[in-house]
XYZ file of C-alpha atoms in Angstrom:
738
model
C -1.064 -34.904 9.199
C -0.306 -33.420 5.587
C -0.370 -29.489 4.839
C -3.345 -30.823 2.381
C -5.464 -32.781 4.846
C -5.368 -30.047 7.181
C -6.063 -27.486 4.592
C -9.590 -29.615 4.192
C -10.404 -29.930 7.295
C -9.789 -26.037 8.002
C -12.187 -25.333 5.271
C -14.579 -27.171 6.478
C -14.252 -25.646 10.306
C -14.557 -22.502 8.668
C -17.235 -23.271 5.939
C -20.377 -22.177 8.605
C -18.752 -18.717 9.525
C -18.295 -18.272 5.482
C -21.757 -19.340 5.037
C -22.890 -16.428 7.446
C -20.751 -14.171 6.182
C -21.913 -14.834 2.499
C -25.670 -14.449 3.467
C -24.352 -10.894 4.774
C -22.925 -10.057 2.154
C -25.964 -11.028 -0.150
C -28.129 -8.644 1.995
C -26.095 -5.950 0.249
C -25.188 -7.205 -2.689
C -28.641 -7.894 -3.972
C -30.029 -3.782 -3.788
C -26.255 -2.938 -4.821
C -26.479 -5.088 -8.136
C -30.128 -3.552 -8.954
C -29.075 0.034 -8.540
C -25.835 -0.332 -10.313
C -27.854 -2.164 -13.317
C -30.346 0.769 -13.359
C -27.831 3.668 -12.868
C -26.670 1.711 -16.362
C -29.557 1.965 -17.588
C -29.540 -1.820 -18.406
C -32.139 -4.614 -16.872
C -32.480 -4.480 -13.223
C -31.680 -8.170 -13.085
C -28.193 -7.747 -15.173
C -26.359 -6.676 -11.784
C -27.900 -9.861 -9.838
C -26.453 -12.103 -12.969
C -23.306 -10.392 -12.406
C -22.734 -11.347 -8.768
C -23.860 -14.610 -9.379
C -21.981 -15.905 -11.784
C -18.897 -13.800 -10.451
C -19.232 -15.614 -7.448
C -19.648 -19.313 -8.307
C -17.034 -18.648 -11.366
C -14.405 -16.695 -9.207
C -14.634 -18.651 -6.049
C -13.999 -21.756 -7.753
C -11.216 -20.454 -10.289
C -9.882 -17.713 -8.708
C -6.625 -16.481 -6.818
C -8.043 -14.537 -3.753
C -9.113 -15.510 -0.219
C -11.824 -13.090 0.970
C -12.762 -11.059 -2.158
C -16.333 -10.897 -3.516
C -17.005 -10.220 -6.590
C -20.037 -8.522 -8.441
C -20.911 -5.577 -10.703
C -18.740 -2.446 -9.732
C -19.032 1.220 -9.342
C -16.805 2.169 -11.634
C -18.139 0.659 -14.660
C -21.328 2.792 -14.661
C -20.583 5.742 -16.650
C -18.851 3.533 -19.382
C -21.826 1.092 -19.333
C -23.976 4.194 -20.147
C -21.701 5.335 -22.789
C -21.692 1.616 -24.521
C -25.783 1.182 -23.957
C -26.190 4.828 -25.743
C -23.471 3.892 -28.782
C -23.819 0.340 -29.284
C -27.470 -0.293 -27.914
C -28.163 -3.503 -25.125
C -27.113 -6.323 -26.940
C -24.117 -4.526 -28.594
C -23.095 -4.146 -24.945
C -23.594 -7.211 -23.948
C -21.046 -8.268 -27.118
C -19.051 -5.520 -25.757
C -18.741 -6.928 -22.204
C -18.361 -10.241 -23.512
C -14.970 -9.247 -25.399
C -13.506 -7.217 -22.600
C -13.937 -10.574 -20.638
C -12.158 -12.309 -23.321
C -9.095 -9.113 -23.118
C -9.145 -9.283 -18.973
C -8.505 -13.333 -19.299
C -5.648 -12.657 -21.901
C -4.344 -10.043 -19.541
C -4.274 -12.741 -16.539
C -2.243 -15.258 -18.734
C -0.009 -12.425 -19.647
C 0.622 -11.870 -16.032
C -0.405 -8.444 -16.144
C -1.741 -8.140 -12.561
C 1.294 -6.173 -11.766
C -0.912 -3.338 -14.385
C -2.119 -1.241 -11.047
C 1.187 -0.635 -10.026
C 1.830 1.844 -13.207
C -0.956 4.283 -12.038
C 0.035 6.839 -9.417
C -1.991 7.218 -6.179
C -3.471 10.582 -6.658
C -4.589 9.674 -10.034
C -6.255 7.139 -9.124
C -7.665 8.990 -6.216
C -9.067 11.295 -9.130
C -10.633 8.701 -11.066
C -12.826 7.350 -8.277
C -13.948 10.607 -7.296
C -14.665 11.128 -11.080
C -16.628 8.057 -11.068
C -18.638 8.947 -7.785
C -19.538 12.484 -8.831
C -20.468 10.682 -12.235
C -22.521 8.391 -10.171
C -24.008 10.903 -7.923
C -24.589 13.385 -10.389
C -27.129 11.191 -12.313
C -28.565 9.042 -9.754
C -29.590 12.194 -7.288
C -32.019 13.248 -9.856
C -33.947 9.858 -9.720
C -33.763 9.852 -5.849
C -35.683 13.335 -6.043
C -38.098 12.053 -8.218
C -37.216 13.961 -11.187
C -35.507 11.864 -13.819
C -34.252 13.560 -17.079
C -31.893 13.275 -19.713
C -28.333 15.856 -20.309
C -25.772 15.432 -22.497
C -22.813 15.315 -19.740
C -21.925 14.110 -16.458
C -21.382 18.009 -15.817
C -24.641 18.819 -16.276
C -26.161 16.323 -14.294
C -24.151 18.011 -11.539
C -24.869 21.412 -12.630
C -28.618 20.550 -12.380
C -28.555 19.436 -8.657
C -29.804 22.759 -7.350
C -32.691 23.310 -9.913
C -33.906 19.793 -8.822
C -33.854 20.325 -4.743
C -35.963 23.611 -5.715
C -38.138 21.883 -8.072
C -39.402 19.080 -5.383
C -41.087 21.770 -3.656
C -43.460 22.953 -6.675
C -44.286 18.960 -8.114
C -47.568 19.128 -9.547
C -47.987 15.337 -9.075
C -47.837 13.839 -5.598
C -46.659 10.657 -7.144
C -42.996 12.000 -7.689
C -43.079 14.064 -4.515
C -43.355 10.922 -2.703
C -40.583 9.200 -4.799
C -38.405 11.987 -3.267
C -39.505 11.297 0.050
C -38.415 7.756 -0.179
C -35.423 8.447 -2.118
C -34.568 11.062 1.116
C -35.306 8.729 3.550
C -33.478 6.185 2.265
C -29.935 8.769 1.880
C -30.897 9.582 5.982
C -30.712 5.407 6.572
C -27.516 5.280 4.929
C -26.448 8.282 6.987
C -27.471 7.761 10.001
C -26.563 3.796 9.890
C -23.225 4.161 11.137
C -24.199 6.214 14.115
C -26.458 3.813 15.706
C -24.664 2.025 18.360
C -26.501 -1.369 18.496
C -25.574 -4.388 17.641
C -28.252 -6.131 16.450
C -29.550 -3.356 14.681
C -26.230 -3.389 12.603
C -27.104 -7.089 11.991
C -28.933 -6.286 8.780
C -26.840 -3.658 6.328
C -27.919 -0.446 6.080
C -29.160 -1.006 2.402
C -30.945 -4.344 3.795
C -32.774 -2.251 5.796
C -34.237 0.029 2.892
C -35.059 -3.019 0.890
C -37.348 -4.171 3.922
C -38.694 -0.584 4.996
C -39.903 -0.175 1.373
C -41.705 -3.723 1.392
C -42.945 -3.100 4.768
C -44.772 0.153 3.353
C -45.760 -1.136 0.338
C -47.564 -3.892 2.193
C -49.049 -1.539 4.589
C -50.654 0.613 1.880
C -51.984 -2.518 0.282
C -53.197 -4.339 3.119
C -53.842 -1.485 6.150
C -54.667 1.419 4.310
C -55.855 -0.509 0.899
C -54.456 2.286 -1.029
C -52.226 2.224 -3.988
C -48.678 2.843 -3.444
C -48.344 6.413 -3.437
C -45.206 7.054 -5.360
C -45.883 6.859 -9.186
C -45.585 3.949 -10.885
C -42.540 5.247 -13.235
C -40.408 5.096 -9.972
C -41.237 1.545 -9.004
C -38.769 -1.155 -9.801
C -39.943 -2.973 -12.469
C -39.351 -5.995 -14.870
C -37.731 -8.400 -12.246
C -38.094 -11.629 -13.648
C -38.769 -15.327 -12.318
C -36.301 -17.603 -12.353
C -37.605 -19.202 -15.411
C -37.882 -15.706 -16.954
C -34.161 -14.955 -16.882
C -33.356 -18.523 -18.381
C -36.021 -17.880 -21.274
C -34.756 -14.378 -22.091
C -31.285 -14.840 -22.288
C -30.479 -11.813 -24.648
C -28.622 -12.448 -27.957
C -25.329 -10.329 -27.994
C -24.955 -8.138 -31.142
C -21.669 -8.347 -32.345
C -22.773 -6.438 -35.930
C -20.758 -3.986 -34.737
C -17.337 -5.772 -33.698
C -15.521 -3.711 -36.797
C -16.475 -0.463 -35.467
C -14.137 1.985 -33.830
C -16.700 2.876 -31.050
C -17.464 -0.800 -30.558
C -13.502 -1.247 -29.425
C -13.713 2.367 -27.870
C -16.010 0.726 -25.344
C -14.522 -2.364 -24.872
C -11.204 -0.961 -24.004
C -12.439 1.582 -21.469
C -14.884 -1.285 -19.776
C -11.553 -3.376 -19.604
C -9.355 -0.598 -18.404
C -11.816 0.238 -16.023
C -12.613 -3.152 -14.567
C -8.944 -4.282 -14.630
C -7.748 -1.058 -12.431
C -11.284 -1.228 -10.262
C -10.300 -5.092 -9.551
C -6.716 -5.013 -9.252
C -7.009 -2.015 -6.670
C -9.345 -3.877 -4.633
C -7.788 -7.019 -4.833
C -4.587 -4.965 -3.319
C -6.984 -3.640 -0.683
C -8.826 -6.642 0.276
C -5.379 -8.586 0.842
C -4.128 -5.889 3.636
C -7.727 -6.275 5.230
C -7.269 -10.170 5.840
C -6.587 -11.124 8.874
C -3.921 -13.834 8.053
C -2.175 -11.489 5.711
C -2.562 -14.048 2.509
C -1.394 -12.840 -1.169
C -4.051 -12.944 -3.540
C -2.648 -14.584 -7.068
C -3.363 -11.690 -8.767
C -2.844 -13.150 -12.590
C -5.223 -15.821 -11.884
C -8.120 -13.747 -10.345
C -7.753 -11.977 -13.765
C -8.292 -14.813 -15.368
C -11.236 -15.650 -13.375
C -12.739 -12.410 -13.475
C -12.352 -12.412 -17.432
C -14.027 -15.868 -17.871
C -17.066 -14.980 -15.108
C -17.186 -11.716 -17.640
C -17.782 -13.467 -20.155
C -20.095 -16.001 -18.957
C -21.981 -12.850 -17.399
C -22.118 -11.127 -20.633
C -23.627 -14.161 -22.586
C -26.495 -14.595 -19.800
C -27.404 -10.971 -19.816
C -25.431 -9.426 -16.553
C -22.623 -6.828 -16.433
C -18.700 -7.322 -15.869
C -17.891 -9.012 -13.122
C -15.040 -7.237 -11.066
C -13.387 -7.356 -7.290
C -15.547 -5.013 -5.352
C -14.333 -3.811 -1.978
C -17.056 -2.479 -0.308
C -18.781 -6.033 -0.336
C -15.150 -7.765 0.407
C -14.852 -5.555 3.180
C -17.986 -6.478 5.008
C -17.239 -10.365 4.107
C -13.602 -9.819 5.929
C -15.679 -8.167 8.976
C -18.075 -10.809 9.501
C -15.930 -13.526 9.397
C -15.263 -14.644 5.817
C -11.783 -16.406 5.433
C -12.027 -18.199 2.237
C -13.346 -17.887 -1.198
C -16.464 -20.198 0.188
C -18.333 -16.964 1.279
C -18.238 -15.780 -2.346
C -19.931 -18.951 -3.739
C -22.448 -18.585 -0.552
C -22.907 -14.787 -1.328
C -23.858 -16.130 -4.747
C -26.286 -18.704 -3.851
C -28.142 -16.420 -1.318
C -28.514 -14.219 -4.304
C -30.255 -17.058 -6.270
C -32.637 -17.996 -3.477
C -33.481 -14.255 -3.191
C -34.525 -14.250 -6.918
C -36.675 -17.369 -6.838
C -38.485 -17.147 -3.995
C -38.729 -12.946 -3.891
C -38.434 -11.560 -6.791
C -42.006 -10.465 -7.108
C -41.171 -8.564 -3.691
C -38.586 -6.475 -5.086
C -41.016 -4.840 -7.579
C -42.547 -3.009 -4.079
C -38.979 -0.634 -3.937
C -38.917 2.529 -5.023
C -36.461 3.192 -7.372
C -35.506 6.574 -5.783
C -34.604 4.144 -2.741
C -32.514 2.407 -4.372
C -30.597 5.393 -5.922
C -30.230 6.999 -3.010
C -27.674 3.925 -1.860
C -25.769 5.166 -4.914
C -25.584 8.928 -3.964
C -24.451 7.922 -0.896
C -21.842 5.654 -2.082
C -20.520 8.649 -5.275
C -20.351 11.135 -2.553
C -18.710 8.388 -0.471
C -15.780 8.041 -2.991
C -15.767 11.806 -4.009
C -15.823 13.134 -0.270
C -14.289 16.381 0.358
C -12.629 14.576 3.631
C -10.338 12.897 0.259
C -9.229 15.808 -1.011
C -7.926 17.180 2.397
C -6.253 14.125 3.030
C -4.729 14.652 -0.708
C -3.451 18.007 0.241
C -1.987 17.072 3.594
C 0.273 14.727 1.683
C 1.253 17.229 -1.046
C 0.188 20.362 -2.881
C 1.506 18.509 -6.206
C -0.860 15.567 -5.659
C -3.601 17.783 -5.571
C -3.020 19.176 -9.018
C -2.618 15.294 -10.327
C -5.812 14.563 -8.669
C -8.059 17.451 -9.679
C -6.526 16.720 -13.502
C -7.402 13.387 -13.324
C -11.105 14.165 -11.881
C -11.588 17.381 -14.427
C -10.378 15.212 -17.646
C -12.688 12.536 -16.609
C -15.325 14.587 -16.065
C -15.536 16.712 -19.206
C -13.862 13.955 -21.562
C -13.925 10.200 -20.454
C -12.631 7.907 -17.661
C -9.629 6.608 -20.239
C -8.577 10.339 -20.907
C -8.492 11.191 -17.202
C -6.417 8.442 -16.160
C -3.946 9.132 -18.738
C -4.072 12.520 -18.013
C -3.477 12.316 -14.650
C -0.236 9.850 -15.605
C 1.034 12.396 -17.623
C 0.598 15.128 -15.079
C 2.533 12.782 -12.515
C 5.232 12.541 -14.760
C 5.461 16.202 -15.734
C 5.381 16.941 -12.093
C 8.154 14.405 -11.440
C 10.326 16.137 -14.043
C 9.886 19.701 -12.763
C 10.625 18.822 -9.269
C 14.037 17.117 -10.763
C 14.876 19.945 -12.892
C 16.169 17.893 -15.593
C 14.266 15.553 -18.135
C 16.968 13.579 -19.425
C 18.517 12.843 -15.934
C 14.823 11.538 -14.814
C 14.097 9.314 -17.736
C 17.800 8.116 -17.337
C 17.311 6.985 -13.830
C 13.870 5.626 -13.785
C 14.618 3.108 -16.611
C 18.100 1.596 -14.548
C 17.649 -1.687 -12.833
C 17.834 0.219 -9.683
C 17.019 -2.650 -7.084
C 19.568 -5.010 -5.263
C 18.215 -7.388 -2.829
C 20.441 -10.004 -0.406
C 20.050 -11.859 2.524
C 22.317 -11.037 5.528
C 24.069 -14.431 7.352
C 24.288 -12.353 10.327
C 22.635 -9.863 12.356
C 19.091 -8.446 12.993
C 18.044 -7.541 9.545
C 17.864 -10.782 7.433
C 16.950 -8.921 4.309
C 18.257 -5.801 2.739
C 17.138 -3.943 0.008
C 18.817 -1.220 -1.594
C 17.050 1.373 -3.750
C 19.200 3.934 -5.951
C 18.274 6.401 -8.382
C 14.922 7.096 -8.689
C 11.886 5.153 -7.710
C 8.480 6.131 -8.914
C 5.166 4.498 -9.404
C 6.964 3.691 -12.983
C 9.114 1.563 -11.505
C 7.979 0.396 -8.332
C 7.208 -3.051 -9.518
C 11.026 -3.917 -9.648
C 10.842 -3.012 -5.872
C 7.433 -4.884 -5.184
C 9.007 -8.099 -6.818
C 11.851 -8.251 -4.381
C 9.546 -7.361 -1.363
C 7.102 -9.830 -2.511
C 9.677 -12.836 -2.594
C 10.176 -12.460 1.084
C 7.920 -14.300 3.569
C 6.131 -11.802 5.899
C 7.404 -13.296 9.043
C 10.874 -12.205 8.247
C 12.908 -8.737 9.330
C 13.817 -6.496 6.273
C 15.648 -3.116 5.821
C 14.573 -1.068 2.561
C 17.620 1.647 2.256
C 16.344 4.642 0.247
C 19.613 6.826 1.082
C 20.989 6.321 -2.249
C 17.729 6.781 -4.126
C 17.240 10.420 -5.586
C 13.507 10.892 -5.566
C 10.682 8.639 -4.128
C 6.894 9.545 -4.951
C 3.563 9.529 -3.234
C 2.427 6.172 -4.425
C 5.961 4.189 -3.398
C 5.712 5.498 0.204
C 1.844 4.995 0.308
C 2.662 1.000 -0.993
C 5.838 1.203 1.273
C 3.454 1.550 3.932
C 1.254 -0.923 3.431
C 4.062 -3.479 2.906
C 5.078 -2.286 6.639
C 1.330 -3.291 7.532
C 1.769 -6.625 6.149
C 4.549 -7.860 7.629
C 3.617 -6.137 11.089
C 0.488 -8.477 11.548
C 2.278 -11.449 9.853
C 5.121 -11.163 12.856
C 7.826 -9.710 10.816
C 9.343 -6.482 10.611
C 9.652 -3.798 7.438
C 11.846 -0.757 8.168
C 12.402 2.082 5.801
C 15.975 4.119 6.259
C 17.673 6.698 4.385
C 14.951 9.513 4.096
C 16.550 10.998 6.944
C 18.036 13.786 4.102
C 15.492 13.999 1.372
C 13.512 16.983 1.282
C 9.529 17.325 1.896
C 6.985 19.949 1.868
C 4.587 18.095 4.121
C 4.708 16.193 7.758
C 2.552 13.295 6.045
C 4.156 9.990 6.170
C 3.314 9.701 2.308
C 4.615 12.664 1.051
C 7.127 12.652 -1.860
C 10.672 12.874 -0.802
C 13.755 14.072 -3.046
C 17.150 14.306 -2.713
C 18.777 16.997 -5.213
C 21.119 19.569 -5.400
C 19.662 22.686 -4.056
C 17.348 20.924 -1.907
C 17.183 22.202 1.764
C 17.616 19.807 4.651
C 13.773 20.254 6.539
C 14.335 19.826 10.092
C 10.654 20.569 10.359
C 9.130 17.087 8.943
C 10.662 14.320 10.850
C 10.381 10.513 9.004
C 9.088 7.701 10.919
C 12.802 6.927 11.538
C 13.696 9.843 13.112
C 10.692 10.149 15.113
C 11.402 6.555 16.436
C 15.559 7.628 17.106
C 14.321 10.740 19.336
C 12.023 7.751 21.368
C 15.293 5.872 21.033
C 17.299 8.337 22.539
C 15.001 9.026 25.023
C 14.597 5.491 26.480
C 18.945 5.358 26.872
C 18.961 8.733 28.218
C 20.394 10.334 25.306
C 20.079 13.609 23.081
C 18.952 13.828 19.772
C 19.875 15.954 16.986
C 18.664 15.723 13.619
C 20.582 19.109 12.201
C 23.692 18.404 9.706
C 26.933 18.713 10.977
C 30.190 19.866 9.456
C 32.379 19.056 12.338
C 33.883 15.950 11.876
C 37.481 16.508 13.031
C 36.787 13.772 15.700
C 36.359 11.240 13.226
C 39.829 12.186 10.790
C 42.156 10.558 13.130
C 40.680 7.020 12.437
C 42.529 5.010 9.924
C 39.287 4.190 8.285
C 38.833 7.846 7.144
C 42.339 8.102 5.856
C 41.167 7.930 2.308
C 37.622 8.854 2.307
C 35.881 12.583 2.453
C 33.213 12.958 5.278
C 30.482 14.674 4.044
C 27.905 15.193 6.493
C 27.306 13.794 10.086
C 23.131 13.648 10.851
C 21.002 11.668 13.536
C 22.830 12.111 16.299
C 22.200 10.045 19.684
C 24.935 11.275 22.219
C 24.812 11.673 25.757
C 25.693 14.821 28.099
C 29.741 15.420 27.747
C 29.433 13.921 24.098
C 31.643 11.269 24.915
C 29.211 8.517 23.463
C 27.861 9.035 19.974
C 25.292 7.434 17.607
C 24.845 9.179 14.156
C 24.499 8.731 10.431
C 27.253 9.688 8.140
C 27.518 10.329 4.555
C 31.161 9.918 3.320
C 32.866 9.335 -0.143
C 35.509 7.419 -1.828
C 37.361 8.491 -4.548
C 36.496 11.282 -7.209
C 35.099 12.263 -10.321
C 34.083 9.053 -12.242
C 35.485 6.792 -9.712
C 33.660 8.770 -6.414
C 31.400 6.522 -4.628
C 28.937 7.529 -1.895
C 28.470 5.743 0.952
C 26.142 5.987 3.970
C 26.068 4.078 7.293
C 25.850 4.541 11.140
C 28.748 4.777 13.220
C 28.978 4.860 16.947
C 32.035 6.743 18.648
C 33.571 6.424 22.023
C 35.771 8.915 23.991
C 37.996 7.308 26.382
C 39.216 9.130 29.521
C 42.312 6.690 29.035
C 44.981 5.849 26.161
C 44.702 2.980 24.602
C 46.603 1.272 21.808
C 45.360 1.915 18.191
C 43.952 -1.298 16.126
C 41.968 -2.279 13.849
C 39.723 -5.162 14.362
C 37.429 -7.031 11.891
C 35.744 -10.023 11.134
C 38.084 -12.245 9.350
C 37.450 -12.671 5.856
C 38.565 -12.694 2.190
C 39.850 -9.229 1.701
C 41.247 -9.613 5.123
C 43.238 -12.555 3.706
C 44.421 -10.472 0.576
C 45.498 -7.776 3.351
C 47.572 -10.319 4.623
C 49.111 -11.341 1.398
C 49.718 -7.579 0.869
C 51.742 -7.132 3.947
C 49.145 -5.774 6.830
C 49.792 -9.362 8.980
C 47.497 -10.359 11.417
C 48.111 -9.582 15.200
C 47.931 -13.175 16.997
C 46.633 -13.311 20.266
C 48.753 -16.107 22.612
C 46.558 -18.655 23.685
C 42.986 -17.700 21.581
C 43.719 -19.723 18.447
C 39.787 -18.980 17.698
C 39.832 -15.532 18.142
C 43.197 -15.158 15.864
C 41.400 -17.553 13.120
C 38.018 -15.479 13.336
C 39.303 -12.053 13.957
C 41.264 -10.022 12.016
C 43.669 -7.893 14.194
C 46.038 -4.745 13.126
C 47.742 -1.912 14.964
C 51.134 0.372 14.559
C 52.375 -1.668 18.124
C 51.838 -5.454 17.809
C 53.240 -5.681 21.361
C 50.843 -3.120 23.037
C 47.788 -4.614 20.791
C 48.557 -8.063 22.243
C 49.242 -6.760 25.816
C 45.830 -4.839 25.558
C 43.718 -7.868 24.506
C 43.907 -9.977 27.369
C 41.341 -13.062 28.172
C 38.177 -10.311 29.358
C 38.334 -8.576 26.135
C 38.910 -11.481 23.943
C 35.781 -13.238 25.006
C 33.763 -10.277 24.755
C 34.396 -10.081 21.376
C 34.257 -13.966 20.620
C 30.640 -14.005 22.843
C 29.299 -10.878 20.939
C 27.888 -9.924 17.193
C 30.555 -9.058 14.846
C 31.493 -5.215 14.490
C 34.364 -2.990 12.617
C 35.867 -1.841 15.831
C 39.071 0.782 15.811
C 41.258 2.365 18.149
C 42.979 5.990 17.618
C 44.288 5.680 20.956
C 42.054 8.297 22.452
C 38.102 6.928 21.115
C 36.564 3.872 19.381
C 35.055 4.072 16.158
C 32.264 0.824 15.761
C 30.075 0.103 13.057
C 29.110 -3.486 11.139
C 28.350 -2.556 7.743
C 28.540 0.181 4.839
C 24.803 0.863 5.255
C 22.148 3.234 7.105
C 20.863 0.655 10.123
C 17.191 0.208 11.066
C 16.432 0.940 14.995
C 16.696 -2.414 15.683
C 20.286 -2.367 14.410
C 20.889 1.062 16.711
C 19.423 -0.089 19.752
C 21.825 -3.463 19.281
C 25.024 -1.109 18.606
C 23.911 0.983 21.512
C 24.026 -2.070 23.790
C 26.821 -3.038 22.300
C 28.839 0.101 22.655
C 27.887 0.306 26.510
C 29.254 -3.252 27.243
C 32.436 -2.798 25.509
C 32.766 0.756 26.960
C 32.697 -1.190 30.559
C 35.198 -3.687 29.210
C 37.679 -1.303 27.659
C 37.490 0.481 31.077
C 38.180 -2.371 32.953
C 41.179 -3.372 30.682
C 42.730 0.042 31.384
C 42.510 0.269 34.440
C 44.068 -3.340 35.003
C 46.892 -2.489 32.000
C 48.026 0.861 32.808
């Protein structure tokens, strides 16, 4: 059966689950679409139009698998400003132009745009958006709609609104506040109720159903008008026919003004960032761990935004909350996005008149809760645990966004991140010089446990992470990968967070991604996402173990070995080995050793050459002390360099009756006769039947390693096993020969 036929069969097999998932998502999308539109001061149906157009077009043209598209939280602030500046029809024109720009970004393959924003700045922007939503909608939720000049003013007025609730002269306002408080309580306590049947209906839909039920109770049972003041009831929900007949005409008269293009750029920036971050997050939620075609999704979102703007809808973005619900309910392909749009159309056609029975404060409570989640104090605590410098970036972005605007806020966050990085590295010229370099090298290893090895040098920050990301994206998630940061002097929080996400993806797809080389990097926090730096003057910190060091400690316990993190300067035991005759050992660290120190695995930093020719190398080695003397020798895999050595006079020692061994291995020694005598059948067969290692004897001990790089934990386990078995063979050979 061809792959295409298999895909079609799988699509139809999963269709029932995707239809059900789309139905559940639509139950959330309906009240959220209405609420976001009203929060943006556009007609309520505008949010639903965006969800419908986005669901249809993005499901057909998009490049993601389980994402849901529709109106987004982040755009409330910029749409509010656009409506105030351009008017409603002018805002529709700005939305259309932003859709065109978003489509162009997709064609220009600018999907990597999200990689250039530091994580803490993004968190600060999201928190600011949350506070903007919370501040403005809180007053409506409490039945006290007001007009204030800025976002901060709405937040500062919250206490007075709470106090004012108890002095309302109109009972309709009091009932409006009650409906808002009850709706907020439903949102807060919904997750705490442990009942699978109750959770079949999402919290926002419970608010809708209860609100409509209360309305009918007053009308049919009590035969009284709704107690909430009419000004706080949803209005202007058109029928299907009215939607078509009332399609607005976008006003492009202001297209030559700075204010118009300022709104277009602001809308495009927020829409693209929100979408790109959501796509990135949802890919991690996908049970099949598929990678979205981000640029294709940008094109689809742009085209959907153009269509939505012409029909009187909001921008179309990828939304994380509804996408998460989709995944949790079994959504596995784009048909769930299409199904969610279809159900929204059905709801509007059949129940548009029922939606006017919902109190506006009840819908605003959903947005107040959403805003609080975006700006939750727990998020601040998490950022503080990562590092104090991240908190500075977070609050810089948040405050500038609140006091100035969204674009200024995110730019201030990026600038503050750059300034902090320069201060930490104490040299602006050095920092700029290094982050611009091509600093990522990847190759596929033909032998050994790790199939792919990626070496990162110099500086790795949010500004150049895309280079590392390109390499990681080129590797199938089913493979084993080592990312070596030992030669990277500076690794920022954004890179650490992104690498952790890649680790999760590889793990869930059956592969393995290991980060090594951070054991000597200073950090002020125990958090795994903390910024790391390796520069002169930064002390080696032993209190904050890296994930690799923690694993090494566990490995040591499993092999009945001791583990020592500290740097060791005493390296005389290695000086007698031929390998170190022309090398300078800088330090030994991360030692796993037995009780008498006769068996020791360690990371080592050494250098070759001096001045401009100096090259630093970090690798992992095994040292075994022997009880009896053996010949001095060096054993390597036969290669091009070894053949050159033979031409230069370093002749390979042949082993009689083992021509294959002689062909595959390069063997040197001071006393060839003793070496030949020592390498009998058992020792030769051992080396032939095991992985290749550099094995060297100084007469009383062995030095073993594989490559000139730090080893991953899998490789270290393999090295320990190899060393234990070799030691038994060597002891046996000593007993026989000597």
